[in-house]
PDB file of C-alpha atoms in Angstrom:
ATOM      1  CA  UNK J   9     182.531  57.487 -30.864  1.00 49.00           C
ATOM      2  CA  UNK J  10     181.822  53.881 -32.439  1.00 52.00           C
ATOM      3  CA  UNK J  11     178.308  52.310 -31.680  1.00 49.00           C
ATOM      4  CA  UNK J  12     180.561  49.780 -29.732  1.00 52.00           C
ATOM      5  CA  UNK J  13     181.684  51.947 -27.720  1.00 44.00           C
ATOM      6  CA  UNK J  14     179.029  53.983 -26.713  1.00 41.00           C
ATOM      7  CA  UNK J  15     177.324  50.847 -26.036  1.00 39.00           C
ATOM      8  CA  UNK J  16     180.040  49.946 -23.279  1.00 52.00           C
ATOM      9  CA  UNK J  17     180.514  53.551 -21.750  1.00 44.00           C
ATOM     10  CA  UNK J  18     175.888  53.134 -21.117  1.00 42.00           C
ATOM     11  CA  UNK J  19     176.277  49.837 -19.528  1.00 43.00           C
ATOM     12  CA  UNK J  20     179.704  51.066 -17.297  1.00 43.00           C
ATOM     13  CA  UNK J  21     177.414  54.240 -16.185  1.00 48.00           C
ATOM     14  CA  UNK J  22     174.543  52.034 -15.907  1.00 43.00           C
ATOM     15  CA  UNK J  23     176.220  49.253 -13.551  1.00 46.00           C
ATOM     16  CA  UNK J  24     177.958  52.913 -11.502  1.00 51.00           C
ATOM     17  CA  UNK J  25     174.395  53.594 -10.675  1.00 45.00           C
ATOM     18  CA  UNK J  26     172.400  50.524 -10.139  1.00 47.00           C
ATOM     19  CA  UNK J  27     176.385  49.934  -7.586  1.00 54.00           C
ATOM     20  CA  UNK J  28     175.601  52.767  -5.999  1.00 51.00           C
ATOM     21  CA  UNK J  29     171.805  52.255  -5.396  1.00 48.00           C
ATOM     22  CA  UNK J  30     172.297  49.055  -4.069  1.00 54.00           C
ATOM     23  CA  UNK J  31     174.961  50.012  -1.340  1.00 48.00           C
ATOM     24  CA  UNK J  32     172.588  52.797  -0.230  1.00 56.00           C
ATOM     25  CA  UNK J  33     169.346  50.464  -0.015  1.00 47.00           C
ATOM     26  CA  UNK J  34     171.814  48.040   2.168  1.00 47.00           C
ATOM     27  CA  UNK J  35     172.784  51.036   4.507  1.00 50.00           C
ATOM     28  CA  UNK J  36     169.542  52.207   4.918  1.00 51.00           C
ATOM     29  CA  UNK J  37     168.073  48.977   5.470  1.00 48.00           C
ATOM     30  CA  UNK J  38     170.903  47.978   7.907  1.00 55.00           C
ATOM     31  CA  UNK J  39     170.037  51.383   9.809  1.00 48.00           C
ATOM     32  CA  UNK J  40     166.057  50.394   9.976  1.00 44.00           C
ATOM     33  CA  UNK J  41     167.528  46.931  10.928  1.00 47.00           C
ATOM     34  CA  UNK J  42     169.368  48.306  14.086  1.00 50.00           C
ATOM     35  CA  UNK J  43     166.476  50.423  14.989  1.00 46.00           C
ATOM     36  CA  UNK J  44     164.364  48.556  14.651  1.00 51.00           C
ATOM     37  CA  UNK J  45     165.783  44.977  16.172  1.00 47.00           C
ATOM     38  CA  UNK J  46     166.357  47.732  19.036  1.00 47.00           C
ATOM     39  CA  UNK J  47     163.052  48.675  19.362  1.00 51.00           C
ATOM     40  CA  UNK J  48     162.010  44.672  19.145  1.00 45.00           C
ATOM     41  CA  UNK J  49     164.025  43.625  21.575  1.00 53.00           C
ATOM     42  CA  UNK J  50     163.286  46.512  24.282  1.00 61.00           C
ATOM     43  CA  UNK J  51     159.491  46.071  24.184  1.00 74.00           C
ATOM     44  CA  UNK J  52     157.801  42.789  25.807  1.00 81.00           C
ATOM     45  CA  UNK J  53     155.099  41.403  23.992  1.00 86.00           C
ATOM     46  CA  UNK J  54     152.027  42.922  25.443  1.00 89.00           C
ATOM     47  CA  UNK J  55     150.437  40.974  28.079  1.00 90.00           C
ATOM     48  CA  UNK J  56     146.886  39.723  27.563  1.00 93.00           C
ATOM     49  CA  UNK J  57     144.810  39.179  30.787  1.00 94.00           C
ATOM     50  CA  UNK J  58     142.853  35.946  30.213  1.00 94.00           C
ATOM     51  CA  UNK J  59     140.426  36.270  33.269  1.00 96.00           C
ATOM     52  CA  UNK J  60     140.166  38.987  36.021  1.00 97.00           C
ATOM     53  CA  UNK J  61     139.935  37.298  39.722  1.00 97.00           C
ATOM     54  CA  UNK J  62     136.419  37.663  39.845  1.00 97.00           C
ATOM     55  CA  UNK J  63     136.327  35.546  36.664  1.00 97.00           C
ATOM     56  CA  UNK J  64     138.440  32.690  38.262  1.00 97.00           C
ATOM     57  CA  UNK J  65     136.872  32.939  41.438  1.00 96.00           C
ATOM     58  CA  UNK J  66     133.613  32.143  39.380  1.00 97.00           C
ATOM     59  CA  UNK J  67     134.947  29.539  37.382  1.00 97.00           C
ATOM     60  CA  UNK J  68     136.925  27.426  39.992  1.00 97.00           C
ATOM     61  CA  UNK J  69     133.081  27.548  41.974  1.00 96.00           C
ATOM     62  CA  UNK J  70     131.606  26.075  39.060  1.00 97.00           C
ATOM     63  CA  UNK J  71     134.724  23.540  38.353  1.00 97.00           C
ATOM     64  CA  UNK J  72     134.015  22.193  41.909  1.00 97.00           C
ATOM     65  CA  UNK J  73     130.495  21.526  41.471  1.00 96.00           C
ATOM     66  CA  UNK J  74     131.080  20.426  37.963  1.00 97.00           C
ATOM     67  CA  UNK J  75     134.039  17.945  39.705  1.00 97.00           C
ATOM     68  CA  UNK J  76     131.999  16.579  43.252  1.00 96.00           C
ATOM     69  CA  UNK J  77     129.463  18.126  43.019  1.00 94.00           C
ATOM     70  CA  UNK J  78     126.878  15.136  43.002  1.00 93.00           C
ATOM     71  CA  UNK J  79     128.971  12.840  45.464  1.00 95.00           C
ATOM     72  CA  UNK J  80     127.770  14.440  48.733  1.00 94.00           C
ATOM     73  CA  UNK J  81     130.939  15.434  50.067  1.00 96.00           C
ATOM     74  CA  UNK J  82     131.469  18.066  52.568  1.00 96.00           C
ATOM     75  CA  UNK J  83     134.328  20.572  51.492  1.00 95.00           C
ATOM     76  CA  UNK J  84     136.624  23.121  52.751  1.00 95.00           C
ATOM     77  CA  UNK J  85     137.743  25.783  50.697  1.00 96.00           C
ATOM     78  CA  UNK J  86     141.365  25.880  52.294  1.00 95.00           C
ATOM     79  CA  UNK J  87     142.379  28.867  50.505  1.00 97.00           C
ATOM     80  CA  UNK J  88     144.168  30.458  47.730  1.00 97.00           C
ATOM     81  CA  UNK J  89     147.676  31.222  46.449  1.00 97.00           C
ATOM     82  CA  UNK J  90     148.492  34.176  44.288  1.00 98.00           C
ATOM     83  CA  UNK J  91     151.710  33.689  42.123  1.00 97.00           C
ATOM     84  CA  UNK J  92     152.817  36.727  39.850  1.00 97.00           C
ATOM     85  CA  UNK J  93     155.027  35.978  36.747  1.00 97.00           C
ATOM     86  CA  UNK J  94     158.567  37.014  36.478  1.00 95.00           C
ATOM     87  CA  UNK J  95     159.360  40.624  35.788  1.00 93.00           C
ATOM     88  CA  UNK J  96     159.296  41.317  31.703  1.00 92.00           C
ATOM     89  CA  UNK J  97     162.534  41.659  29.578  1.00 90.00           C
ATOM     90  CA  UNK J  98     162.230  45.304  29.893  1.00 89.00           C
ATOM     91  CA  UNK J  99     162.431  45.149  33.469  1.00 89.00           C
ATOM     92  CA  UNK J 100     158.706  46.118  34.256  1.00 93.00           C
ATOM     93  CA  UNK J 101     156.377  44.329  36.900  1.00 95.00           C
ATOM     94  CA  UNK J 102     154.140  41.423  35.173  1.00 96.00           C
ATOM     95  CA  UNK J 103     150.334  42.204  35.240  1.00 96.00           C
ATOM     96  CA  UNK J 104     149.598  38.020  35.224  1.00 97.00           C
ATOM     97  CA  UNK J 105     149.481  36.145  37.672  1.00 97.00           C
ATOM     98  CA  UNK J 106     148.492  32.357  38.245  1.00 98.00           C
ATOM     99  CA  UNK J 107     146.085  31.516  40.673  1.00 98.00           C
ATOM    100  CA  UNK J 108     145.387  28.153  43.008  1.00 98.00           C
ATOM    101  CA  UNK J 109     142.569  27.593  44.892  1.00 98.00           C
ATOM    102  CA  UNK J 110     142.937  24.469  47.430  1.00 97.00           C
ATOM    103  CA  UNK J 111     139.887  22.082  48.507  1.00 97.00           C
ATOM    104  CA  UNK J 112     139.480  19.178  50.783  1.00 96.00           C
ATOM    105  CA  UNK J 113     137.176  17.111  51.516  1.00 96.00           C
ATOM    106  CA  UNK J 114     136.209  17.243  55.409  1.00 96.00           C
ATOM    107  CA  UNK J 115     134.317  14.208  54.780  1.00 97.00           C
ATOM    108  CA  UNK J 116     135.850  10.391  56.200  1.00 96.00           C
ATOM    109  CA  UNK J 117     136.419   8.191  52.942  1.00 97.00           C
ATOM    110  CA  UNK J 118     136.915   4.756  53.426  1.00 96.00           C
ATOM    111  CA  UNK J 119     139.253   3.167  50.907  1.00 94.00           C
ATOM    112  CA  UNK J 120     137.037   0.426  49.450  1.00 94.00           C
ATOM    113  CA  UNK J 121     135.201   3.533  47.808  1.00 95.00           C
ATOM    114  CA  UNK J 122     138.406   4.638  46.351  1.00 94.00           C
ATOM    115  CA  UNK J 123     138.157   3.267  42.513  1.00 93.00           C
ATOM    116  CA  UNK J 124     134.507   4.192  42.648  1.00 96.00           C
ATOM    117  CA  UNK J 125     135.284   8.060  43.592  1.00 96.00           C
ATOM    118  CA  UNK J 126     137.612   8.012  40.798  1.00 94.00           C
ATOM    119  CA  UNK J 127     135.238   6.979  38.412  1.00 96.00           C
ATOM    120  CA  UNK J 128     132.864   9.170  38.993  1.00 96.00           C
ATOM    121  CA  UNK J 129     134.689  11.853  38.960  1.00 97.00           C
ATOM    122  CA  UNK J 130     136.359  11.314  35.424  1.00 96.00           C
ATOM    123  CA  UNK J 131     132.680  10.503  34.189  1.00 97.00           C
ATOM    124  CA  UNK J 132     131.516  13.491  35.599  1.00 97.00           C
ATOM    125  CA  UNK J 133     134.580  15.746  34.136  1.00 97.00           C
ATOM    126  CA  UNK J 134     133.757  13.711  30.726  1.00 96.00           C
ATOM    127  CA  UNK J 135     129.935  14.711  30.574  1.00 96.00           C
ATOM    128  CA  UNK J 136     131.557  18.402  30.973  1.00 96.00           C
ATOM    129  CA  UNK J 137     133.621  18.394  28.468  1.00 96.00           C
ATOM    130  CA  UNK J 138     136.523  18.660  30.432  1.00 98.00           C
ATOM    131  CA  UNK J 139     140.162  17.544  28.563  1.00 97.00           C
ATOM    132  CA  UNK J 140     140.990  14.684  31.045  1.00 95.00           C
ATOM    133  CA  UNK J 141     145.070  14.433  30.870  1.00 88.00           C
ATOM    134  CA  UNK J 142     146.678  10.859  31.050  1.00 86.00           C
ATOM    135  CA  UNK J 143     148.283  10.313  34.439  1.00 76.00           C
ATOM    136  CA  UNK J 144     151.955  11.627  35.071  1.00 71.00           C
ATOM    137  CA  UNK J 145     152.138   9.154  37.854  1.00 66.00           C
ATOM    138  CA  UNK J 146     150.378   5.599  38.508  1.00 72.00           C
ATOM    139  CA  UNK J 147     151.149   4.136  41.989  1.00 70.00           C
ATOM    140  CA  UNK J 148     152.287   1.086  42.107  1.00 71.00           C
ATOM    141  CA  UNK J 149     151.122   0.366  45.816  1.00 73.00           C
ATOM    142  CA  UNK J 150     147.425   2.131  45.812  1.00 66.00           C
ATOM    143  CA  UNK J 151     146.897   0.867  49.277  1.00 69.00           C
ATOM    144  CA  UNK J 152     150.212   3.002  50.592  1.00 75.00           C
ATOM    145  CA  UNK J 153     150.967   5.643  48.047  1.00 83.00           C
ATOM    146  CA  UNK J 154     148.822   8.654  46.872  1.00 88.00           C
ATOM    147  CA  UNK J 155     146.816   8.710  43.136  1.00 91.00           C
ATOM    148  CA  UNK J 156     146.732  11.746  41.072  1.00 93.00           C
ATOM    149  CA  UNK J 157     144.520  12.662  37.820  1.00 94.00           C
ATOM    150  CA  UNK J 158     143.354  15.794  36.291  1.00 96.00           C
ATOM    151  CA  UNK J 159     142.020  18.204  33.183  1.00 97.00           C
ATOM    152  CA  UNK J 160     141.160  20.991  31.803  1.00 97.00           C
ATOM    153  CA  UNK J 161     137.851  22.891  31.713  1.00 97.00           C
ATOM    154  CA  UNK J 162     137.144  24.154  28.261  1.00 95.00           C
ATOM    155  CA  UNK J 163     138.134  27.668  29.683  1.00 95.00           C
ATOM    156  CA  UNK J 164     141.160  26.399  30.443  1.00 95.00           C
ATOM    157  CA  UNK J 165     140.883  26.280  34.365  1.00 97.00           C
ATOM    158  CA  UNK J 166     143.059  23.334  35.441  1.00 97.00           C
ATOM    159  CA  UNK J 167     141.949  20.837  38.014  1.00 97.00           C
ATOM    160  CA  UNK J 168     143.340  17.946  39.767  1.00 96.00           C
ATOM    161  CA  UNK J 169     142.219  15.583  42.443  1.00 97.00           C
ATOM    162  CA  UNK J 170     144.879  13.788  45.079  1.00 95.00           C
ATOM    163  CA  UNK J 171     143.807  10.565  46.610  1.00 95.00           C
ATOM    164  CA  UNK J 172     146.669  10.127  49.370  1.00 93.00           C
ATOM    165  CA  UNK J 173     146.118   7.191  51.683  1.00 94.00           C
ATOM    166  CA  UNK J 174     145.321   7.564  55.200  1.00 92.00           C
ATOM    167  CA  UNK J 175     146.821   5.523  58.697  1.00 90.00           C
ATOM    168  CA  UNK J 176     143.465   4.578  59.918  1.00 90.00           C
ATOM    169  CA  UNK J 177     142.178   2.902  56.282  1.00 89.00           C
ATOM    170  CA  UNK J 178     140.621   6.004  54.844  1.00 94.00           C
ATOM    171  CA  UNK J 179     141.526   8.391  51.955  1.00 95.00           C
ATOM    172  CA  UNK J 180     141.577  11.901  51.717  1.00 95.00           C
ATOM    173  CA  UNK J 181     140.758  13.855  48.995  1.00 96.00           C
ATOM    174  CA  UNK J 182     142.304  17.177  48.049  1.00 96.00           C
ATOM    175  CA  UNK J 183     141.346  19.027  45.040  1.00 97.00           C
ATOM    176  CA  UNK J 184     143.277  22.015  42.952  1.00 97.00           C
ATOM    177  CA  UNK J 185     142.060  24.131  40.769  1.00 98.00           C
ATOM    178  CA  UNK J 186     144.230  26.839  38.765  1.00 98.00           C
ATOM    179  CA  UNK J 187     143.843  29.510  36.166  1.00 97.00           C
ATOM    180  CA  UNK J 188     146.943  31.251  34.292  1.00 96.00           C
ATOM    181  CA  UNK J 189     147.130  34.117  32.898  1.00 96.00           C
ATOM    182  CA  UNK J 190     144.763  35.984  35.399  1.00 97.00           C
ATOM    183  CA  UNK J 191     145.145  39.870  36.009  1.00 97.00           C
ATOM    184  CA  UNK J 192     147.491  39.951  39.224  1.00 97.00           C
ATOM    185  CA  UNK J 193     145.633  40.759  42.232  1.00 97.00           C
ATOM    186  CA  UNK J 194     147.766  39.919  45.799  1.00 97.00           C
ATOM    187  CA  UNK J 195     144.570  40.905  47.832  1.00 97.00           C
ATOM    188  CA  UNK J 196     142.833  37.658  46.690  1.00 96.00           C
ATOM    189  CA  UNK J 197     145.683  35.235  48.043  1.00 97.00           C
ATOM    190  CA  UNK J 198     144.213  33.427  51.645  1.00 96.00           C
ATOM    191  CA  UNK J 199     146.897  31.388  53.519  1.00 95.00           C
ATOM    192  CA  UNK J 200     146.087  27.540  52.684  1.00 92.00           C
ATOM    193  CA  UNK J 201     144.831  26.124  56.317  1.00 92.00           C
ATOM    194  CA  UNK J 202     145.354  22.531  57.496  1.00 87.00           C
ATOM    195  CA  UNK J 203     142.349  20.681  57.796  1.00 87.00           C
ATOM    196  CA  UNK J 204     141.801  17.295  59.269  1.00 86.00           C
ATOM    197  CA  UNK J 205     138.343  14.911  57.689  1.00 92.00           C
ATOM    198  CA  UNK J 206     135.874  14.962  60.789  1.00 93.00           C
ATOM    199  CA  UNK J 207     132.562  14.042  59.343  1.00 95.00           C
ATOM    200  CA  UNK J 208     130.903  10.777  58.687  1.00 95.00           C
ATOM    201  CA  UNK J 209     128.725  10.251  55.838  1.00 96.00           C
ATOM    202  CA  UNK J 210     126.694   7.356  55.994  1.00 96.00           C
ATOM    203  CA  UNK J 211     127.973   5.836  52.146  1.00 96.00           C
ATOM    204  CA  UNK J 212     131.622   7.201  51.725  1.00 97.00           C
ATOM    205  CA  UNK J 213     132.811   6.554  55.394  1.00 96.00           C
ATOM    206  CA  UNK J 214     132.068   3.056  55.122  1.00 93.00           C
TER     207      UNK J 214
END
């Protein structure tokens, strides 16, 4: 046999092998693929709990203090709704849950103190540290439509305050405060009560 053609015959036996290699490495990794893109798609991401209920119960405390605290207003913690996430792609029960704590004021505000309240409230979320969030919604009638505005604590507890107007000249103040991503817990929701402002303070009331 000619150098020549011993030459060709190696590279025919060599390109028969490196053919062959290459359609096994493509079965094998189409088998991991299928596996493996099974496996993927069957398992959720795991769920991470951000705070238990104990921790949000702590933190929306401190987010109303941090919020009215130094205004003088009398409150009413109106109560609390519980909201579990949807069930996960591999059909098990969610462990998260978002959770919504309602407050109102109980105090009489008159509406001349309205861009005041504001004011101090954003300058008191400000000093905090709090991520204010530009307004979704500006009325265009303040005297006859409600005002909303919120932010985010630097745990990232959400808060906003509602400013609806009142028949009689007054406003009322409601307040939210909400955590997601809190370890489900049903026992901790409270039925949100209606609650009507019957208390004068001498400043705000006037």
């Amino acid at each position: 046999m000619s150098g020549k053609v011993w030459v060709q015959a190696a590279l025919v036996a060599v390109a028969g092998v490196a053919i062959a290699v290459g359609v096994m490495v493509v079965l094998l990794v189409g088998a991991w693929w299928s596996l493996g893109s099974e496996d993927y798609y069957s398992k959720p991401a795991p769920e991470i709990v951000r705070h238990t209920p104990q921790q949000f119960q702590e933190l929306s405390e401190r987010t109303v203090q941090d919020t009215l605290g130094s205004l003088g207003l009398v409150l009413s913690d109106r109560g609390c709704t519980v909201d579990r996430y949807e069930q996960r792609s591999d059909g098990t029960p969610s462990k998260l849950a978002t959770f919504d704590r309602r407050f109102t004021a109980r105090t009489r505000i008159a509406a001349s103190h309205r861009q005041e309240l504001k004011d101090r409230v954003q300058a008191a979320w400000q000093q905090r540290g709090y991520q204010q969030e530009p307004p979704r919604w500006t009325p265009s009638n303040p005297a006859e439509e409600p005002e909303f505005f919120s932010a985010e604590t630097p745990e990232r507890i959400g808060v906003w305050v509602a400013l609806p107007p009142q028949p009689d000249g007054t406003i009322a103040l409601t307040m939210s405060v909400s955590g997601t991503d809190i370890a489900y817990a049903p026992e901790h929701a409270r039925p949100l009560s209606p609650l009507r402002p019957d208390t004068e303070d001498p400043y705000w009331s006037h």
